[in-house]
Short mmCIF file of C-alpha atoms in Angstrom, two decimals:
data_model
loop_
_atom_site.label_atom_id
_atom_site.label_comp_id
_atom_site.label_asym_id
_atom_site.label_seq_id
_atom_site.Cartn_x
_atom_site.Cartn_y
_atom_site.Cartn_z
CA UNK R 268 45.46 -9.55 -21.13
CA UNK R 269 43.73 -10.64 -17.95
CA UNK R 270 40.04 -10.82 -17.18
CA UNK R 271 38.40 -11.10 -13.77
CA UNK R 272 34.81 -12.31 -13.22
CA UNK R 273 34.19 -11.43 -9.60
CA UNK R 274 32.17 -9.74 -6.86
CA UNK R 275 33.16 -6.40 -5.38
CA UNK R 276 32.09 -4.29 -2.42
CA UNK R 277 32.91 -1.30 -0.27
CA UNK R 278 34.44 -2.24 3.07
CA UNK R 279 34.56 -0.35 6.34
CA UNK R 280 37.65 -1.34 8.34
CA UNK R 281 37.43 -0.85 12.12
CA UNK R 282 40.77 -1.04 13.95
CA UNK R 283 40.11 -1.85 17.64
CA UNK R 284 42.78 -2.43 20.31
CA UNK R 285 40.78 -4.46 22.87
CA UNK R 286 37.17 -5.59 22.61
CA UNK R 287 34.61 -8.23 23.59
CA UNK R 288 31.38 -9.12 21.82
CA UNK R 289 29.29 -7.83 24.73
CA UNK R 290 27.25 -5.00 23.21
CA UNK R 291 29.47 -2.25 24.63
CA UNK R 292 30.79 0.71 22.62
CA UNK R 293 34.52 0.62 21.85
CA UNK R 294 36.78 3.27 20.39
CA UNK R 295 38.01 2.40 16.90
CA UNK R 296 39.91 3.91 14.01
CA UNK R 297 37.78 3.61 10.87
CA UNK R 298 38.94 3.39 7.28
CA UNK R 299 36.75 3.01 4.18
CA UNK R 300 38.19 1.07 1.26
CA UNK R 301 37.21 -0.90 -1.81
CA UNK R 302 36.92 -4.58 -1.12
CA UNK R 303 35.96 -7.94 -2.47
CA UNK R 304 38.60 -10.60 -3.10
CA UNK R 305 38.21 -10.45 -6.87
CA UNK R 306 38.06 -6.65 -6.95
CA UNK R 307 41.20 -6.44 -4.80
CA UNK R 308 43.02 -8.80 -7.13
CA UNK R 309 41.76 -6.88 -10.17
CA UNK R 310 42.96 -3.52 -8.83
CA UNK R 311 46.29 -5.04 -7.80
CA UNK R 312 46.85 -6.55 -11.25
CA UNK R 313 45.96 -3.24 -12.88
CA UNK R 314 48.52 -1.41 -10.75
CA UNK R 315 51.24 -4.04 -11.27
CA UNK R 316 50.48 -5.45 -14.72
CA UNK R 317 48.20 -2.90 -16.36
CA UNK R 318 45.63 -4.85 -18.36
CA UNK R 319 42.55 -6.21 -16.60
CA UNK R 320 38.77 -6.14 -16.96
CA UNK R 321 36.47 -6.50 -13.97
CA UNK R 322 33.15 -8.23 -14.71
CA UNK R 323 30.97 -7.52 -11.69
CA UNK R 324 28.00 -5.49 -10.38
CA UNK R 325 27.30 -2.47 -8.16
CA UNK R 326 24.19 -0.58 -7.11
CA UNK R 327 23.02 2.85 -8.25
CA UNK R 328 24.29 4.53 -5.09
CA UNK R 329 27.21 6.57 -3.79
CA UNK R 330 29.12 3.47 -2.79
CA UNK R 331 28.84 2.16 -6.34
CA UNK R 332 30.12 5.44 -7.76
CA UNK R 333 33.01 5.44 -5.30
CA UNK R 334 34.11 1.90 -5.96
CA UNK R 335 33.99 2.35 -9.74
CA UNK R 336 36.28 5.37 -9.44
CA UNK R 337 38.97 3.16 -7.94
CA UNK R 338 39.61 1.62 -11.37
CA UNK R 339 40.27 3.26 -14.77
CA UNK R 340 37.52 3.31 -17.40
CA UNK R 341 38.74 0.30 -19.38
CA UNK R 342 38.92 -1.89 -16.27
CA UNK R 343 35.44 -1.09 -14.99
CA UNK R 344 33.63 -1.06 -18.34
CA UNK R 345 32.11 -4.56 -17.76
CA UNK R 346 30.76 -3.62 -14.29
CA UNK R 347 26.95 -3.74 -14.25
CA UNK R 348 25.11 -0.95 -12.42
CA UNK R 349 21.74 -2.10 -11.10
CA UNK R 350 18.97 -0.46 -9.11
CA UNK R 351 17.71 -3.78 -7.75
CA UNK R 352 20.32 -4.07 -4.98
CA UNK R 353 22.64 -1.75 -3.06
CA UNK R 354 26.35 -1.97 -3.70
CA UNK R 355 27.76 -4.79 -1.60
CA UNK R 356 28.87 -3.41 1.75
CA UNK R 357 31.03 -5.11 4.34
CA UNK R 358 32.20 -4.11 7.83
CA UNK R 359 35.40 -5.75 9.04
CA UNK R 360 36.66 -5.64 12.63
CA UNK R 361 40.45 -5.79 12.90
CA UNK R 362 42.52 -6.05 16.07
CA UNK R 363 45.62 -3.98 16.80
CA UNK R 364 47.76 -6.43 14.80
CA UNK R 365 45.59 -6.02 11.71
CA UNK R 366 44.06 -9.51 11.97
CA UNK R 367 40.41 -9.88 10.97
CA UNK R 368 38.15 -10.84 13.89
CA UNK R 369 34.66 -10.31 12.49
CA UNK R 370 33.11 -9.61 9.10
CA UNK R 371 29.46 -8.81 8.31
CA UNK R 372 27.94 -7.52 5.11
CA UNK R 373 25.20 -7.36 2.48
CA UNK R 374 26.35 -9.14 -0.70
CA UNK R 375 22.98 -9.51 -2.46
CA UNK R 376 24.08 -7.50 -5.52
CA UNK R 377 26.36 -10.34 -6.55
CA UNK R 378 23.20 -12.11 -7.71
CA UNK R 379 23.08 -9.58 -10.56
CA UNK R 380 26.24 -11.16 -12.02
CA UNK R 381 23.99 -13.49 -13.96
CA UNK R 382 24.52 -16.12 -16.61
CA UNK R 383 23.25 -13.65 -19.21
CA UNK R 384 25.67 -10.97 -18.00
CA UNK R 385 28.57 -13.39 -18.27
CA UNK R 386 27.51 -14.59 -21.72
CA UNK R 387 27.29 -10.99 -22.90
CA UNK R 388 31.02 -10.72 -22.19
CA UNK R 389 32.07 -13.94 -23.89
CA UNK R 390 34.40 -11.95 -26.17
CA UNK R 391 36.40 -10.84 -23.14
CA UNK R 392 36.87 -14.44 -22.07
CA UNK R 393 37.75 -15.51 -25.61
CA UNK R 394 40.51 -12.85 -25.78
CA UNK R 395 41.93 -13.43 -22.29
CA UNK R 396 44.89 -15.66 -21.42
CA UNK R 397 43.48 -16.16 -17.91
CA UNK R 398 40.17 -15.74 -16.06
CA UNK R 399 40.31 -15.09 -12.31
CA UNK R 400 37.20 -16.10 -10.38
CA UNK R 401 36.29 -15.64 -6.74
CA UNK R 402 33.56 -17.51 -4.86
CA UNK R 403 31.06 -14.64 -4.54
CA UNK R 404 29.09 -15.46 -7.70
CA UNK R 405 26.30 -18.03 -7.88
CA UNK R 406 26.85 -21.66 -8.85
CA UNK R 407 24.89 -21.11 -12.07
CA UNK R 408 27.16 -18.20 -13.00
CA UNK R 409 30.22 -20.28 -12.17
CA UNK R 410 29.01 -23.03 -14.48
CA UNK R 411 28.50 -20.52 -17.31
CA UNK R 412 32.03 -19.22 -16.81
CA UNK R 413 33.45 -22.73 -16.84
CA UNK R 414 31.56 -23.58 -20.03
CA UNK R 415 32.99 -20.55 -21.84
CA UNK R 416 36.49 -21.16 -20.52
CA UNK R 417 36.49 -24.82 -21.55
CA UNK R 418 35.01 -23.92 -24.93
CA UNK R 419 37.76 -21.38 -25.62
CA UNK R 420 40.59 -23.20 -23.85
CA UNK R 421 41.07 -20.53 -21.15
CA UNK R 422 42.52 -21.48 -17.75
CA UNK R 423 40.70 -20.36 -14.61
CA UNK R 424 42.47 -19.12 -11.48
CA UNK R 425 40.07 -19.74 -8.58
CA UNK R 426 40.44 -17.72 -5.37
CA UNK R 427 38.33 -19.53 -2.74
CA UNK R 428 37.46 -16.31 -0.82
CA UNK R 429 36.27 -18.04 2.37
CA UNK R 430 36.41 -21.55 3.80
CA UNK R 431 32.58 -21.72 3.64
CA UNK R 432 32.66 -21.24 -0.13
CA UNK R 433 35.98 -22.90 -0.96
CA UNK R 434 34.47 -26.03 -2.51
CA UNK R 435 31.68 -24.16 -4.30
CA UNK R 436 32.94 -24.57 -7.91
CA UNK R 437 33.35 -28.33 -7.51
CA UNK R 438 29.70 -28.52 -6.47
CA UNK R 439 28.63 -26.12 -9.21
CA UNK R 440 29.73 -28.13 -12.21
CA UNK R 441 31.67 -31.16 -13.37
CA UNK R 442 33.42 -28.70 -15.70
CA UNK R 443 35.26 -27.19 -12.72
CA UNK R 444 37.95 -29.87 -12.91
CA UNK R 445 38.49 -29.09 -16.61
CA UNK R 446 38.44 -25.31 -16.28
CA UNK R 447 40.28 -24.59 -13.02
CA UNK R 448 44.03 -24.74 -13.53
CA UNK R 449 45.07 -22.62 -10.53
CA UNK R 450 43.71 -22.48 -7.01
CA UNK R 451 45.02 -20.37 -4.10
CA UNK R 452 43.51 -21.57 -0.79
CA UNK R 453 44.72 -20.94 2.73
CA UNK R 454 44.97 -24.01 4.98
CA UNK R 455 41.33 -23.90 6.12
CA UNK R 456 40.07 -23.55 2.55
CA UNK R 457 42.41 -26.34 1.44
CA UNK R 458 40.87 -28.63 4.05
CA UNK R 459 37.35 -27.90 2.79
CA UNK R 460 38.32 -28.49 -0.83
CA UNK R 461 40.07 -31.78 -0.01
CA UNK R 462 37.09 -32.93 2.07
CA UNK R 463 34.70 -32.08 -0.77
CA UNK R 464 36.85 -33.97 -3.27
CA UNK R 465 36.61 -37.02 -0.96
CA UNK R 466 40.05 -37.08 0.61
CA UNK R 467 40.11 -40.32 2.60
CA UNK R 468 42.70 -39.42 5.23
CA UNK R 469 42.20 -37.62 8.52
CA UNK R 470 41.83 -33.84 8.31
CA UNK R 471 43.02 -31.92 11.35
CA UNK R 472 41.26 -28.94 12.93
CA UNK R 473 44.45 -27.30 14.24
CA UNK R 474 44.85 -23.55 13.77
CA UNK R 475 47.79 -22.46 11.59
CA UNK R 476 49.48 -20.56 14.41
CA UNK R 477 49.36 -23.64 16.68
CA UNK R 478 51.39 -25.81 14.27
CA UNK R 479 55.07 -26.52 14.32
CA UNK R 480 56.27 -25.66 10.82
CA UNK R 481 57.29 -29.24 10.01
CA UNK R 482 53.84 -30.56 10.93
CA UNK R 483 52.12 -27.73 9.06
CA UNK R 484 54.04 -28.47 5.86
CA UNK R 485 53.34 -32.18 6.24
CA UNK R 486 49.57 -31.57 6.29
CA UNK R 487 49.76 -29.10 3.41
CA UNK R 488 51.70 -31.60 1.32
CA UNK R 489 49.20 -34.42 1.98
CA UNK R 490 46.11 -32.32 1.25
CA UNK R 491 47.69 -30.22 -1.49
CA UNK R 492 49.02 -33.25 -3.36
CA UNK R 493 45.54 -34.76 -3.29
CA UNK R 494 43.95 -31.56 -4.65
CA UNK R 495 46.71 -31.43 -7.27
CA UNK R 496 45.16 -34.54 -8.85
CA UNK R 497 42.24 -32.28 -9.80
CA UNK R 498 43.93 -28.88 -10.23
CA UNK R 499 47.27 -28.40 -12.01
CA UNK R 500 48.66 -25.68 -9.76
CA UNK R 501 47.87 -25.42 -6.04
CA UNK R 502 49.25 -22.31 -4.32
CA UNK R 503 48.62 -22.56 -0.57
CA UNK R 504 48.99 -19.33 1.40
CA UNK R 505 50.11 -19.75 5.01
CA UNK R 506 50.09 -16.20 6.32
CA UNK R 507 53.38 -15.12 7.86
CA UNK R 508 54.88 -18.58 7.27
CA UNK R 509 54.86 -18.08 3.48
CA UNK R 510 53.39 -20.12 0.62
CA UNK R 511 53.58 -23.65 -0.73
CA UNK R 512 53.42 -24.27 -4.49
CA UNK R 513 52.36 -27.75 -5.58
CA UNK R 514 52.72 -28.75 -9.25
CA UNK R 515 53.52 -31.78 -11.38
CA UNK R 516 56.65 -30.15 -12.75
CA UNK R 517 59.80 -28.38 -11.61
CA UNK R 518 60.09 -24.72 -10.69
CA UNK R 519 62.02 -24.14 -13.93
CA UNK R 520 58.91 -24.65 -16.08
CA UNK R 521 56.94 -21.39 -16.49
CA UNK R 522 53.17 -21.34 -16.08
CA UNK R 523 52.66 -19.41 -19.33
CA UNK R 524 54.74 -19.26 -22.49
CA UNK R 525 56.76 -16.04 -22.73
CA UNK R 526 56.51 -16.29 -26.54
CA UNK R 527 52.83 -17.07 -27.13
CA UNK R 528 51.25 -16.10 -23.81
CA UNK R 529 49.47 -19.47 -23.67
CA UNK R 530 49.05 -21.58 -20.54
CA UNK R 531 51.55 -24.46 -20.29
CA UNK R 532 49.88 -27.56 -18.88
CA UNK R 533 52.27 -29.69 -16.77
CA UNK R 534 50.76 -32.91 -18.14
CA UNK R 535 50.53 -36.13 -16.16
CA UNK R 536 54.00 -37.62 -16.59
CA UNK R 537 55.77 -35.98 -13.66
CA UNK R 538 55.11 -36.71 -10.01
CA UNK R 539 53.77 -34.05 -7.68
CA UNK R 540 56.39 -31.60 -6.43
CA UNK R 541 55.84 -29.48 -3.33
CA UNK R 542 57.93 -26.37 -2.63
CA UNK R 543 57.77 -24.14 0.45
CA UNK R 544 58.72 -20.46 0.11
CA UNK R 545 59.29 -18.85 3.49
CA UNK R 546 57.52 -15.51 4.05
CA UNK R 547 59.29 -12.24 4.70
CA UNK R 548 59.53 -10.66 8.14
CA UNK R 549 58.13 -7.13 8.43
CA UNK R 550 58.82 -4.60 11.18
CA UNK R 551 55.44 -2.88 10.90
CA UNK R 552 52.14 -4.39 9.77
CA UNK R 553 49.13 -2.10 9.37
CA UNK R 554 46.50 -4.45 7.92
CA UNK R 555 46.60 -8.11 6.86
CA UNK R 556 43.16 -8.19 5.20
CA UNK R 557 44.41 -7.77 1.63
CA UNK R 558 47.87 -9.34 1.78
CA UNK R 559 46.77 -12.62 0.22
CA UNK R 560 44.91 -10.84 -2.57
CA UNK R 561 47.95 -8.68 -3.34
CA UNK R 562 50.16 -11.77 -3.35
CA UNK R 563 47.84 -13.25 -5.97
CA UNK R 564 47.96 -10.02 -8.01
CA UNK R 565 51.75 -10.06 -8.10
CA UNK R 566 51.96 -13.79 -8.72
CA UNK R 567 49.48 -13.60 -11.62
CA UNK R 568 51.20 -10.57 -13.16
CA UNK R 569 54.56 -12.34 -13.15
CA UNK R 570 53.31 -15.66 -14.48
CA UNK R 571 51.47 -13.94 -17.36
CA UNK R 572 54.88 -12.56 -18.31
CA UNK R 573 56.12 -16.14 -18.65
CA UNK R 574 58.42 -15.88 -15.62
CA UNK R 575 59.61 -18.85 -13.59
CA UNK R 576 57.89 -19.94 -10.39
CA UNK R 577 60.46 -18.50 -7.90
CA UNK R 578 60.21 -15.07 -9.55
CA UNK R 579 56.40 -15.24 -9.54
CA UNK R 580 56.51 -15.97 -5.81
CA UNK R 581 58.99 -13.14 -5.24
CA UNK R 582 56.80 -10.63 -7.08
CA UNK R 583 53.83 -11.91 -5.08
CA UNK R 584 55.69 -11.47 -1.80
CA UNK R 585 56.69 -7.92 -2.72
CA UNK R 586 53.06 -7.07 -3.55
CA UNK R 587 51.87 -8.62 -0.27
CA UNK R 588 54.40 -6.53 1.68
CA UNK R 589 53.03 -3.39 0.01
CA UNK R 590 49.51 -4.34 1.14
CA UNK R 591 50.61 -5.17 4.69
CA UNK R 592 51.86 -1.61 5.07
CA UNK R 593 48.65 -0.08 3.73
CA UNK R 594 45.41 0.84 5.53
CA UNK R 595 43.34 -0.48 2.63
CA UNK R 596 43.23 -4.01 1.29
CA UNK R 597 45.04 -2.83 -1.87
CA UNK R 598 48.18 -0.72 -1.64
CA UNK R 599 48.07 2.77 -3.10
CA UNK R 600 51.35 2.01 -4.88
CA UNK R 601 53.24 -1.14 -5.70
CA UNK R 602 56.40 -1.16 -7.85
CA UNK R 603 57.46 -0.95 -11.48
CA UNK R 604 59.25 -3.46 -13.72
CA UNK R 605 62.60 -2.04 -12.68
CA UNK R 606 62.18 -3.39 -9.15
CA UNK R 607 64.62 -6.12 -8.10
CA UNK R 608 61.80 -8.65 -7.48
CA UNK R 609 61.33 -9.06 -11.26
CA UNK R 610 65.00 -9.88 -11.92
CA UNK R 611 65.89 -13.42 -13.09
CA UNK R 612 68.53 -13.91 -10.39
CA UNK R 613 66.29 -12.69 -7.55
CA UNK R 614 63.69 -15.44 -7.39
CA UNK R 615 62.45 -16.51 -3.97
CA UNK R 616 64.29 -19.47 -2.45
CA UNK R 617 62.36 -22.61 -1.55
CA UNK R 618 62.57 -25.84 0.40
CA UNK R 619 61.36 -29.07 -1.16
CA UNK R 620 58.72 -30.60 1.11
CA UNK R 621 59.31 -34.34 1.18
CA UNK R 622 56.83 -37.11 1.93
#
């Protein structure tokens, strides 16, 4: 089973063809959807894998009622309803390619995900093979989660959420390095994490789309290998380029045991290995805002089944493609276990990224 300790919110997606930040009124297509990185991942895992609990908070308002209805009863049971804050609300401005240009919101309700609220759900953490955590909760709450996870030997999958918060757990507690076993940053979040962990080399400011692929992979290997000294599994998402998986073991070693369901630590004996999986081309993209979250949902679902890394990436890619074709951050439908992406001989192909 999978548990998720995360923030959630209702998002308003505005699709605008051409605009400037000049105070003028522009025509837009508007879509309302559930949001929050952790909530997106939780809903995606429920739809793909089936068993997830979302530990979070909403307000006593219509938005809170709506967002709770997006998940079945067993998933939303640990969601706190509070009258002290409105349900987190976020407005996202997307261009005609589905790329996010601006995001504003009220996230104060995430403060209700307190240390006491986390400790009241310690049995969920004790029973879970994996805890997924986004960066919306406070540093004190993060530390409480890490303490419980270390105490019960539960690996944490940290989704950085935003480059401004990417290094937050490493500032929250020295236990972060013991608890976090998976991290899934994009390039900008990876830079912030490496900088916070005192990477001594130069860190570029180049945008992903301005890189030649060879140069992009070179930077990701340098920074990702450094972060891999602190976190066992570094999964770097690179948008349309694909993903890079950095581990101290080969792709033939599963993340979790298929027999026991326990996390398999790679140990310290093997050198860092860096593998690039090229992304899939799509003819039509509706919205990119939830593609990374859906990739994580698929990846997590597959690795909890004890599947090998290339299959986990393939399932993640398939889930991301479903989200890219959806108006909301989470696809209405994904795929069942009969889909080809789960098959042993259909793992994603990779390129070893050398020094």
